[in-house]
PDB file of C-alpha atoms and ligand atoms in Angstrom:
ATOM      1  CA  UNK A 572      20.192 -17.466  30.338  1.00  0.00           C
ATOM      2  CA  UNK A 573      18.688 -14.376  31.277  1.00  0.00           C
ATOM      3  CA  UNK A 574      18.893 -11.272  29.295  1.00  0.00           C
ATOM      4  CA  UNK A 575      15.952  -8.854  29.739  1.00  0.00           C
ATOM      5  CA  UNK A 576      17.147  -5.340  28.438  1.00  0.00           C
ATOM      6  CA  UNK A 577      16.032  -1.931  28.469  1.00  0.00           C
ATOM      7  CA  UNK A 578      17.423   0.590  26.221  1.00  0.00           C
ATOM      8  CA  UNK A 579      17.364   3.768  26.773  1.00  0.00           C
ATOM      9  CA  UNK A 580      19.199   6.655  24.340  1.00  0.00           C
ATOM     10  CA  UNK A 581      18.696  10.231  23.607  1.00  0.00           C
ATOM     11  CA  UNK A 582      17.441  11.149  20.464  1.00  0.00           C
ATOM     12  CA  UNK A 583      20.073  10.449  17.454  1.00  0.00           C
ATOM     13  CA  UNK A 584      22.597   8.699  19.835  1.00  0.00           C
ATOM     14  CA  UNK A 585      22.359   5.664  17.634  1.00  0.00           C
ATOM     15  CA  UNK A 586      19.984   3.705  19.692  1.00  0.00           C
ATOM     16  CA  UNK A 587      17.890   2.684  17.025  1.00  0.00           C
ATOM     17  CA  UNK A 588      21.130   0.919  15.279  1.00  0.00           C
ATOM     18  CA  UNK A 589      22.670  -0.308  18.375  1.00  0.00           C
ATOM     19  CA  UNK A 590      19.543  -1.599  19.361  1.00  0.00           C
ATOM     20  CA  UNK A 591      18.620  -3.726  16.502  1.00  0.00           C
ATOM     21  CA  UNK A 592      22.716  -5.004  15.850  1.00  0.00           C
ATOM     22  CA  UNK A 593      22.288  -6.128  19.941  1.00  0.00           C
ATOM     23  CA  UNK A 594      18.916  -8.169  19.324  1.00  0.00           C
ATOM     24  CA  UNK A 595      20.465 -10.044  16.639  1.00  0.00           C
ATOM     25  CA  UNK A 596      23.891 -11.208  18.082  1.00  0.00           C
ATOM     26  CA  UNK A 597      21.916 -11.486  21.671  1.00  0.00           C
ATOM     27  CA  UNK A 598      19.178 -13.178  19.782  1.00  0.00           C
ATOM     28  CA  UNK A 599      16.119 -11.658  21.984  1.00  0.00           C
ATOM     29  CA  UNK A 600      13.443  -9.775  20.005  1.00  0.00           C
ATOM     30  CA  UNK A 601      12.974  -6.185  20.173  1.00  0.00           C
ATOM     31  CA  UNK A 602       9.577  -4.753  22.010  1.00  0.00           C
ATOM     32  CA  UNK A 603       8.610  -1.311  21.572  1.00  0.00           C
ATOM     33  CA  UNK A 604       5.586   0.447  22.665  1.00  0.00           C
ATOM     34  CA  UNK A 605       4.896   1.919  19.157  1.00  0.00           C
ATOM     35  CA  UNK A 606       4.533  -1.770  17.534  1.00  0.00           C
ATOM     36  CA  UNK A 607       2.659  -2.756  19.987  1.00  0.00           C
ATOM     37  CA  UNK A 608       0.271  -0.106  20.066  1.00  0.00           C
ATOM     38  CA  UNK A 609      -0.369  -0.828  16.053  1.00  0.00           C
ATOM     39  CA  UNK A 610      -0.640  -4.283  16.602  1.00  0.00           C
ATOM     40  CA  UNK A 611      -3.516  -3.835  19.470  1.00  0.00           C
ATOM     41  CA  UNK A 612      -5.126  -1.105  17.387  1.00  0.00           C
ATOM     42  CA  UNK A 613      -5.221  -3.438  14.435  1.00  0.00           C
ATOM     43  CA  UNK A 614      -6.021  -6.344  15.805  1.00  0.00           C
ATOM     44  CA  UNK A 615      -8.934  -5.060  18.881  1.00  0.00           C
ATOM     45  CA  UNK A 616     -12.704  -3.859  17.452  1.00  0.00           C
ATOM     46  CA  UNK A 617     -13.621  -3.484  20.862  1.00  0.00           C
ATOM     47  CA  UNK A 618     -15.092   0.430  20.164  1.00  0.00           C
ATOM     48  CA  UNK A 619     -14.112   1.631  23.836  1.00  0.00           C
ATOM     49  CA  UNK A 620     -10.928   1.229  22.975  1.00  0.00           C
ATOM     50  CA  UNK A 621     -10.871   3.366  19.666  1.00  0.00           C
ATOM     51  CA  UNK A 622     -10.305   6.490  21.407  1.00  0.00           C
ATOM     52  CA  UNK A 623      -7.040   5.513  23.316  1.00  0.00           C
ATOM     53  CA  UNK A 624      -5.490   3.637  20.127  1.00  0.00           C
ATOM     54  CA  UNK A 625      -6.547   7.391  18.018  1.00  0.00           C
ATOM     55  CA  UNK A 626      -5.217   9.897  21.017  1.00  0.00           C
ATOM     56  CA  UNK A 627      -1.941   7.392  20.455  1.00  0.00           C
ATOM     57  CA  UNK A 628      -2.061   7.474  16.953  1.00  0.00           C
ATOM     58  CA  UNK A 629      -1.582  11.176  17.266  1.00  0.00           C
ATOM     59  CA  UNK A 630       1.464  10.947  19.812  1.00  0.00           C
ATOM     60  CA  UNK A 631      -0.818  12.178  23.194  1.00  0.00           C
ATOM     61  CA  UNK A 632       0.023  11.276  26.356  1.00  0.00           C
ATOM     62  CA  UNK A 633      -2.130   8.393  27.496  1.00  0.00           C
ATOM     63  CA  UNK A 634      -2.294   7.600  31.058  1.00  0.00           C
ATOM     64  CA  UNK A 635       1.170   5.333  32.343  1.00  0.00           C
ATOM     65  CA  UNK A 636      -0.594   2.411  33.485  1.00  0.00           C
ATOM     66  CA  UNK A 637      -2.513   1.745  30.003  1.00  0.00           C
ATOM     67  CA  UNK A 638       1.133   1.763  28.249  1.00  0.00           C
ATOM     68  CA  UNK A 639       2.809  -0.365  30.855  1.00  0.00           C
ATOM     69  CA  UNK A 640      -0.316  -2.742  30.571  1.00  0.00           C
ATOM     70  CA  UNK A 641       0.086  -2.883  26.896  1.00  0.00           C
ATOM     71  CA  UNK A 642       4.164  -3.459  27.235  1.00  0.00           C
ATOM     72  CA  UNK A 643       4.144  -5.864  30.368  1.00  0.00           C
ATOM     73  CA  UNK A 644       1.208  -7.891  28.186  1.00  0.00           C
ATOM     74  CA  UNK A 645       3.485  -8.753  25.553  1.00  0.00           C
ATOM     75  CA  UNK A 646       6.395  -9.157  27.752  1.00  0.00           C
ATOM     76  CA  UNK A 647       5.077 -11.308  29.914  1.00  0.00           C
ATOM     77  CA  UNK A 648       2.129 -13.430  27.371  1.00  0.00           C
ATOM     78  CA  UNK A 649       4.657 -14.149  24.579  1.00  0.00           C
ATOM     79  CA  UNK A 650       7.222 -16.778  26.119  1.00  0.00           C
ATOM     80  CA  UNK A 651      10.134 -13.840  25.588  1.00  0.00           C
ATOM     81  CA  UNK A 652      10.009 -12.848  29.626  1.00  0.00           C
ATOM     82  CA  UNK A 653      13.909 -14.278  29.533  1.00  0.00           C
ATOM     83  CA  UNK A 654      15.148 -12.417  26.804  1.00  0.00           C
ATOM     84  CA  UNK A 655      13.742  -8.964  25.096  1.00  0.00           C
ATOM     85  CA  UNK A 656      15.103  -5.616  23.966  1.00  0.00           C
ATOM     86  CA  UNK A 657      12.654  -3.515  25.729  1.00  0.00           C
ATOM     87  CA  UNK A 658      13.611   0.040  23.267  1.00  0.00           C
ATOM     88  CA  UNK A 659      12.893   3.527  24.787  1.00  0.00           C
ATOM     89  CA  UNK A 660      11.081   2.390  27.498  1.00  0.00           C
ATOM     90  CA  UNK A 661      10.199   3.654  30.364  1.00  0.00           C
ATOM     91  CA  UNK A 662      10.947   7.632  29.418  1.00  0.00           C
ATOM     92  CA  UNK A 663      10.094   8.709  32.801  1.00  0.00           C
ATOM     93  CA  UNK A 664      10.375   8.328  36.069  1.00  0.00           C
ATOM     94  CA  UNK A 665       6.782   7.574  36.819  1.00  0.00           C
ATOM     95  CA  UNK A 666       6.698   4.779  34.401  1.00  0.00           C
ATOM     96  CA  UNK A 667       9.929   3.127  36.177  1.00  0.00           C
ATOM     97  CA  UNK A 668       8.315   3.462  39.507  1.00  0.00           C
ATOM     98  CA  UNK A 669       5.140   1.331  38.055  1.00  0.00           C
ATOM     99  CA  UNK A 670       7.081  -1.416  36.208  1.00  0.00           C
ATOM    100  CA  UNK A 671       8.747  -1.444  40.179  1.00  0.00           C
ATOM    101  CA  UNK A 672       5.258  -2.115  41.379  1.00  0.00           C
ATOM    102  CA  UNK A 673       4.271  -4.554  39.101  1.00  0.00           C
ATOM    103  CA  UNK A 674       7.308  -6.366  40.425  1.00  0.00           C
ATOM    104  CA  UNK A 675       9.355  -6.434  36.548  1.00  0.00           C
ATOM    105  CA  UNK A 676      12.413  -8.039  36.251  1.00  0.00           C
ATOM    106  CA  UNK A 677      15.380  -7.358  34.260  1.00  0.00           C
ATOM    107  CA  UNK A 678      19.028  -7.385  34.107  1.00  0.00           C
ATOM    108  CA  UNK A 679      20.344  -4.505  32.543  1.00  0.00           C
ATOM    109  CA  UNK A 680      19.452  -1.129  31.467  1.00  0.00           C
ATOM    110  CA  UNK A 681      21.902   0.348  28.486  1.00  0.00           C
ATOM    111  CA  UNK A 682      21.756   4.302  28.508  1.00  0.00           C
ATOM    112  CA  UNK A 683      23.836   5.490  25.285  1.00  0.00           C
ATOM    113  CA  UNK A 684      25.068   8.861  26.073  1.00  0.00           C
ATOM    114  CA  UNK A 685      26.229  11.068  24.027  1.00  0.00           C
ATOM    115  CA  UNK A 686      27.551  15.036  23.978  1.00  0.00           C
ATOM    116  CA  UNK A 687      24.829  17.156  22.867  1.00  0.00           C
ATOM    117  CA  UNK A 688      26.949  19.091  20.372  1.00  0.00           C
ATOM    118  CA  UNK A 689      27.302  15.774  18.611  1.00  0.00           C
ATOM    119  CA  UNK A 690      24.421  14.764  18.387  1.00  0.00           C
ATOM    120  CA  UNK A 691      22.864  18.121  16.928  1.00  0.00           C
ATOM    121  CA  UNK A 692      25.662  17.806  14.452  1.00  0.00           C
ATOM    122  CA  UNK A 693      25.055  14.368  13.780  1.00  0.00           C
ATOM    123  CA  UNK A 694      20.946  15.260  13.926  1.00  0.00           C
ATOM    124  CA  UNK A 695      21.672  18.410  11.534  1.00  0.00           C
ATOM    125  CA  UNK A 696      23.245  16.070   8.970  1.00  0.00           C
ATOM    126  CA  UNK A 697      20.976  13.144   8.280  1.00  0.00           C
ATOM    127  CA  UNK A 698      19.652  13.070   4.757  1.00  0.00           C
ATOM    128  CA  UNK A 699      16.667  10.727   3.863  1.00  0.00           C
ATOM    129  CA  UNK A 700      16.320   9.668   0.450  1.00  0.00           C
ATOM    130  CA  UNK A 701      12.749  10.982  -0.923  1.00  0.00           C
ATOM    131  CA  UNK A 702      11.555   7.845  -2.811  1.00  0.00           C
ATOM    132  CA  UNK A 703      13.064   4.890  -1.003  1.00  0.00           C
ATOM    133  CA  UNK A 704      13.492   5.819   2.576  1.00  0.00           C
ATOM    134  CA  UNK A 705      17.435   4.975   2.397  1.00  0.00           C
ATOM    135  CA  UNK A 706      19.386   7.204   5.306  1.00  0.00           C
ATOM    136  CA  UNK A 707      22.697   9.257   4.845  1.00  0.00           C
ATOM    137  CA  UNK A 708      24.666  11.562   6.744  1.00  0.00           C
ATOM    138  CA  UNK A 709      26.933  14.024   5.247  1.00  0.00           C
ATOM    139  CA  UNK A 710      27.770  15.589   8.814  1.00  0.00           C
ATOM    140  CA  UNK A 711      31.837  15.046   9.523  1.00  0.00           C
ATOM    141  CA  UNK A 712      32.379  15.293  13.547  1.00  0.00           C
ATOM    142  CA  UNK A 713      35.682  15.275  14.994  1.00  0.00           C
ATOM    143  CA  UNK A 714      35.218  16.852  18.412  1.00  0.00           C
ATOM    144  CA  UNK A 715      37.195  16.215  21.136  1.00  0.00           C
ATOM    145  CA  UNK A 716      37.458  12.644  21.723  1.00  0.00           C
ATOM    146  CA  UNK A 717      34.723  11.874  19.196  1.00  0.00           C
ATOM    147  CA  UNK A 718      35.293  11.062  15.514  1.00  0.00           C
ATOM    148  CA  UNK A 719      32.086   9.997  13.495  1.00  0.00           C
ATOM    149  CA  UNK A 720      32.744   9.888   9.653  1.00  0.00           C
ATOM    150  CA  UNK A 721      30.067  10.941   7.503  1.00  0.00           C
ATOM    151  CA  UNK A 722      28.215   8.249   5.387  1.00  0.00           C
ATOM    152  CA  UNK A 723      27.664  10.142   2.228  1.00  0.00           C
ATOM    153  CA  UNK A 724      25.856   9.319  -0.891  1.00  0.00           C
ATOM    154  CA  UNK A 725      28.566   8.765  -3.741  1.00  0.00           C
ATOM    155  CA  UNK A 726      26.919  11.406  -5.835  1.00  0.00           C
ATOM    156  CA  UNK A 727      26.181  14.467  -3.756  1.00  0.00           C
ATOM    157  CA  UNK A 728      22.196  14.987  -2.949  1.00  0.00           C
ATOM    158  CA  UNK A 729      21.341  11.621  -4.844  1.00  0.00           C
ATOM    159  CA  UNK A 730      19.822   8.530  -3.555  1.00  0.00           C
ATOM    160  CA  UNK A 731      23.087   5.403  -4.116  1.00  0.00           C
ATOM    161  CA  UNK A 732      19.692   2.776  -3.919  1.00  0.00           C
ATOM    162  CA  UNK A 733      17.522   4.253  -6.073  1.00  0.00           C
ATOM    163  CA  UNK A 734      18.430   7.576  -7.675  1.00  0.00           C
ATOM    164  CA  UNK A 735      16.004   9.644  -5.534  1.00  0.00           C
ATOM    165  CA  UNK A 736      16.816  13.356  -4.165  1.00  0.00           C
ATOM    166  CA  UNK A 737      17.928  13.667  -0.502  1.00  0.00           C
ATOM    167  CA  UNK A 738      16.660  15.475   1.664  1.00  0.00           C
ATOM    168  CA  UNK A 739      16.985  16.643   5.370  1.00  0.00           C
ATOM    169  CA  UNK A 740      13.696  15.731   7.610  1.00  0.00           C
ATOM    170  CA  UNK A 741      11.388  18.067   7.905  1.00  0.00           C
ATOM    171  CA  UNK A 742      11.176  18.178  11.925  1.00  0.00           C
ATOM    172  CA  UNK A 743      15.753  18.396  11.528  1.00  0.00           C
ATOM    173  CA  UNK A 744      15.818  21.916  12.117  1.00  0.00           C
ATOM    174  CA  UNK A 745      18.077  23.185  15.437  1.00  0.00           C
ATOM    175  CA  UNK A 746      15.193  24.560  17.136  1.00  0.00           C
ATOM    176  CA  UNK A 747      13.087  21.231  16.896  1.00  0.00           C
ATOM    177  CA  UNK A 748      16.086  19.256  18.015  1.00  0.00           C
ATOM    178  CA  UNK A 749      17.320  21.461  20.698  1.00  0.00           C
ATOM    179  CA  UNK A 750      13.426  21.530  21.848  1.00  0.00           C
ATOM    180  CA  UNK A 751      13.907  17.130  22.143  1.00  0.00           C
ATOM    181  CA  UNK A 752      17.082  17.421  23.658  1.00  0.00           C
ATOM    182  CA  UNK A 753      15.950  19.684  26.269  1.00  0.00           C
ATOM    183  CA  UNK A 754      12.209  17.821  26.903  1.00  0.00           C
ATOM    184  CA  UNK A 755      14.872  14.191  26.813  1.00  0.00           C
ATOM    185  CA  UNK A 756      17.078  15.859  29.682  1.00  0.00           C
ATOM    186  CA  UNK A 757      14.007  17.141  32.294  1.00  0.00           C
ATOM    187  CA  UNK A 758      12.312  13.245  31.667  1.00  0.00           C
ATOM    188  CA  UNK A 759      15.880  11.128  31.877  1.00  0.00           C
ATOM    189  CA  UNK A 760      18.266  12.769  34.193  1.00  0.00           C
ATOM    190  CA  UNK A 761      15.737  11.614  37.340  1.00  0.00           C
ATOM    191  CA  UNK A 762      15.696   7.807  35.169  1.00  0.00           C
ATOM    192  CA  UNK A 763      19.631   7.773  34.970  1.00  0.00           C
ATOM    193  CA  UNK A 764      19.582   8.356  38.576  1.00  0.00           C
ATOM    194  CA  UNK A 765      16.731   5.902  39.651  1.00  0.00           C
ATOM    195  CA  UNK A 766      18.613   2.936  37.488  1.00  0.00           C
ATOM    196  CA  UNK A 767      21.895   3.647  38.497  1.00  0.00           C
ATOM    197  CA  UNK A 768      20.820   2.848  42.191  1.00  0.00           C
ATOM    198  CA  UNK A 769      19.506  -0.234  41.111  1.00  0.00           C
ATOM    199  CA  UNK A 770      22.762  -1.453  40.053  1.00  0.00           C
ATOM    200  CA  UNK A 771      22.183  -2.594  36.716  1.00  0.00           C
ATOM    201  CA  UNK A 772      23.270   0.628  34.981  1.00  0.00           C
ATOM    202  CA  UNK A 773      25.568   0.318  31.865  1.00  0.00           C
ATOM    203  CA  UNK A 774      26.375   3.553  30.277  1.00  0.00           C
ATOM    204  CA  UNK A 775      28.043   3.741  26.821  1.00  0.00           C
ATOM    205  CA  UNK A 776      29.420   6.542  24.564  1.00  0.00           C
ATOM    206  CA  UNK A 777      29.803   5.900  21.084  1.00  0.00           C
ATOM    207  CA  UNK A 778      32.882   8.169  20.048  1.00  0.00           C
ATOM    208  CA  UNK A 779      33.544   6.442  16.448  1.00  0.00           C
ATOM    209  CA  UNK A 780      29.632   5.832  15.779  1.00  0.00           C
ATOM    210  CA  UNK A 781      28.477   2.332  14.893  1.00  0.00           C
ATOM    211  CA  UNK A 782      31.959   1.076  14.569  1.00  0.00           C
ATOM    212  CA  UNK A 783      31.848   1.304  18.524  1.00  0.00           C
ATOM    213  CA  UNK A 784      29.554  -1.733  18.210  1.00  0.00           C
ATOM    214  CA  UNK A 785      31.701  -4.476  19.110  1.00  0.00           C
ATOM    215  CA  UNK A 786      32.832  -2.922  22.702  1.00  0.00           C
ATOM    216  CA  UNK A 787      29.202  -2.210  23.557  1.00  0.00           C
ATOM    217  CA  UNK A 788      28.356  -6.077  22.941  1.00  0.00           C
ATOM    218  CA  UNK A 789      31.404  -7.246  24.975  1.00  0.00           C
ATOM    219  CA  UNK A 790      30.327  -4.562  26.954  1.00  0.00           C
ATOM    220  CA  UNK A 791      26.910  -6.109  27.567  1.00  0.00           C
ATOM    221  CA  UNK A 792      27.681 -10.011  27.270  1.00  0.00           C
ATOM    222  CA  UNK A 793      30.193  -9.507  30.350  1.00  0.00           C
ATOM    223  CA  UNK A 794      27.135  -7.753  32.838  1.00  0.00           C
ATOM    224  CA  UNK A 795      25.053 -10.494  31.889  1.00  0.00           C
ATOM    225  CA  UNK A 796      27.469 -13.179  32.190  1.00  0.00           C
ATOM    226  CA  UNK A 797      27.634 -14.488  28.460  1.00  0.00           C
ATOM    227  CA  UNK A 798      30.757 -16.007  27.548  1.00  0.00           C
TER     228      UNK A 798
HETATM  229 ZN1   ZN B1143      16.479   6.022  -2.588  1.00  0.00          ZN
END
């Protein structure tokens, strides 16, 4: 059985939680270019490659053939070229037009969409717990067809896991986000386009949040033929 995934999602349309809930019940591991790239880093001394694994480090653009060697690598060296959760990869169309050349296969590509006034909503109202990590959001959306309940802490501003403050992140603001939403738009409008020709296009809105989950899977098992 064949399921070879890419995921693709705008910034806070739940990809990161839709993602991870689909390579459990699909039982495929997730492969993302950030792990990888700390796992190379961490593991290679060879000193030519310092400066590549440092300009990454810092979130530069490195050269698209580097990244898809690093990606198609593990992919294709690591027995999982049946069955992977390839997450936020390719972002552009350049880097779909080289996994075309290198001839890589998969089966489906899952593009969460979701309305930008949600998602800046959604974005505005995360709250991240200041000792332990643990994520809230206090932000209540009902918009149109879309209702996303909040997920608050039980005592407003504190941490339920550990008693920590919440806070917003720092980069939250609605200039930073509008700023990704716009730079997400120019790179994935030409992608949606190029993978919807190939066929193999599932698009998904999530208009009650995570509980959406189960419709995405059937969603997904049905294109790739899992009963
Ligand atoms: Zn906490």
């Amino acid at each position: 059985m064949l399921k070879r995934i890419i995921m693709m999602g705008a910034p806070g349309s739940g990809k990161g939680t839709f993602g991870s809930l689909l390579a459990k019940d699909l039982q495929i591991p997730t492969v993302t270019l950030g792990d990888e790239i700390r796992k190379i880093s961490s593991e290679n001394s060879n000193p030519f490659y310092q400066p590549i694994f440092e300009a990454m480090h810092k979130g530069a653009l490195i050269n698209d053939g580097i990244v898809w060697a690093i990606l198609a690598n593990k992919i294709n060296n690591t027995n999982i070229s049946e069955g992977f959760l390839l997450d936020g990869y390719p972002r552009k169309i350049e880097q779909a037009l080289i996994m075309e050349l290198c001839d890589f296969k998969y089966d489906l590509v899952i593009n969460l969409k979701q309305h930008e006034e949600v998602i800046i909503a959604k974005m505005l109202g995360r709250r991240v717990c200041t000792s332990c990590g643990a994520n809230f959001n206090i932000a209540d959306i009902k918009f149109e067809e879309y209702s996303l309940p909040p997920r608050k802490p039980i005592k407003r501003g504190i941490c339920d896991s550990c008693g920590g403050k919440l806070e917003p992140r720092k980069d939250d603001t609605k200039k930073t986000i509008s700023k990704r939403l716009f730079e997400y738009k120019v790179h994935t409008l030409p992608l949606e386009d190029y993978f919807s020709n190939t066929g193999k296009l599932l698009e998904f809105t999530a208009y009650a949040g995570v509980s959406d989950y189960p419709k995405l899977l059937e969603n997904v098992k049905e294109r790739l033929g899992i009963k």
